[in-house]
């Protein structure tokens, strides 16, 4: 077959082997449906995705003993020490959504120096009644969008009411896909007065701000982290920092932080004093204690899962510094993938 020929060829460029062209050939042979990025982005609008992530977070915290609760083990992480990378396997099942899926995701920070994506992912969606695979979905866009939507859910619950009334100042640390997605979803929901973007690379920060301004987002370049966050109401940390970049002395007393980076024990974005002083809500308490460098290194306690807050099991401390520690949940991927699949099945039987 063409797939086998490409995989065994000594002349085929490796980038071509893994292109969508060959994925389409593979899924056709396997009787699977391939769903690419454009179809995913067309289906996962913020209006659809934010409420869906709210449901997924609730289902996760309800747990497998609840009739609508999610089933999700802690993801399996395979370190690739020679390249400083990690391969993760993330299965999840949400019975109330009819969503059964697993995601393969790799995180290779050194790729940035090679001009390659630091994250790669693919999601397999299975029929929850038969266990038979139904579709493969491009995982990068699902990860990008569902992560930002989950942060938006937490922000709506935890941000100080006064900042929402006046049009909040939003800071985004990191100008990659996650930083951009967080700027977009929070602009859509909150209509901020300013969106300050900081990145270690000024040229990328400037370029991203130009793109966001072209979309009607009031984005502006921040020269330093302190400049970005000094009067911010909401801060989104979306970096691959190994050492803390955000300090408590720069922050307002009731700021809300969406901590998206530092998903490994050896990584850290937030100063330890800041983490210990804040009220921490995690997507997964177990994952936060076992995977999140900011939590592990500070020895801080997770106050609650965000799903517990959404179901009224705990309160929102809006008058204090709050942190939503997001590790990313497989059930979020499963629910998002199911939405895309159902949307396309409802409109067309043709693979997209």
PDB file of C-alpha atoms in Angstrom, residues 5-7 9-19 22 116:
ATOM      1  CA  UNK A   5       5.607   2.297   0.794  1.00  0.00           C
ATOM      2  CA  UNK A   6       5.913   5.672   2.481  1.00  0.00           C
ATOM      3  CA  UNK A   7       6.849   4.153   5.820  1.00  0.00           C
ATOM      4  CA  UNK A   9      10.919   4.333   1.742  1.00  0.00           C
ATOM      5  CA  UNK A  10      14.440   5.660   2.200  1.00  0.00           C
ATOM      6  CA  UNK A  11      13.679   8.737   0.114  1.00  0.00           C
ATOM      7  CA  UNK A  12      10.339   9.887   1.530  1.00  0.00           C
ATOM      8  CA  UNK A  13      10.708  12.880   3.824  1.00  0.00           C
ATOM      9  CA  UNK A  14       9.713  12.017   7.388  1.00  0.00           C
ATOM     10  CA  UNK A  15       7.417  15.056   7.506  1.00  0.00           C
ATOM     11  CA  UNK A  16       5.526  13.695   4.488  1.00  0.00           C
ATOM     12  CA  UNK A  17       5.146  10.269   6.071  1.00  0.00           C
ATOM     13  CA  UNK A  18       3.261  11.794   8.972  1.00  0.00           C
ATOM     14  CA  UNK A  19       1.278  14.247   6.903  1.00  0.00           C
ATOM     15  CA  UNK A  22      -0.950   9.350   4.881  1.00  0.00           C
ATOM     16  CA  UNK A 116       8.795  22.234  15.335  1.00  0.00           C
TER      17      UNK A 116
END
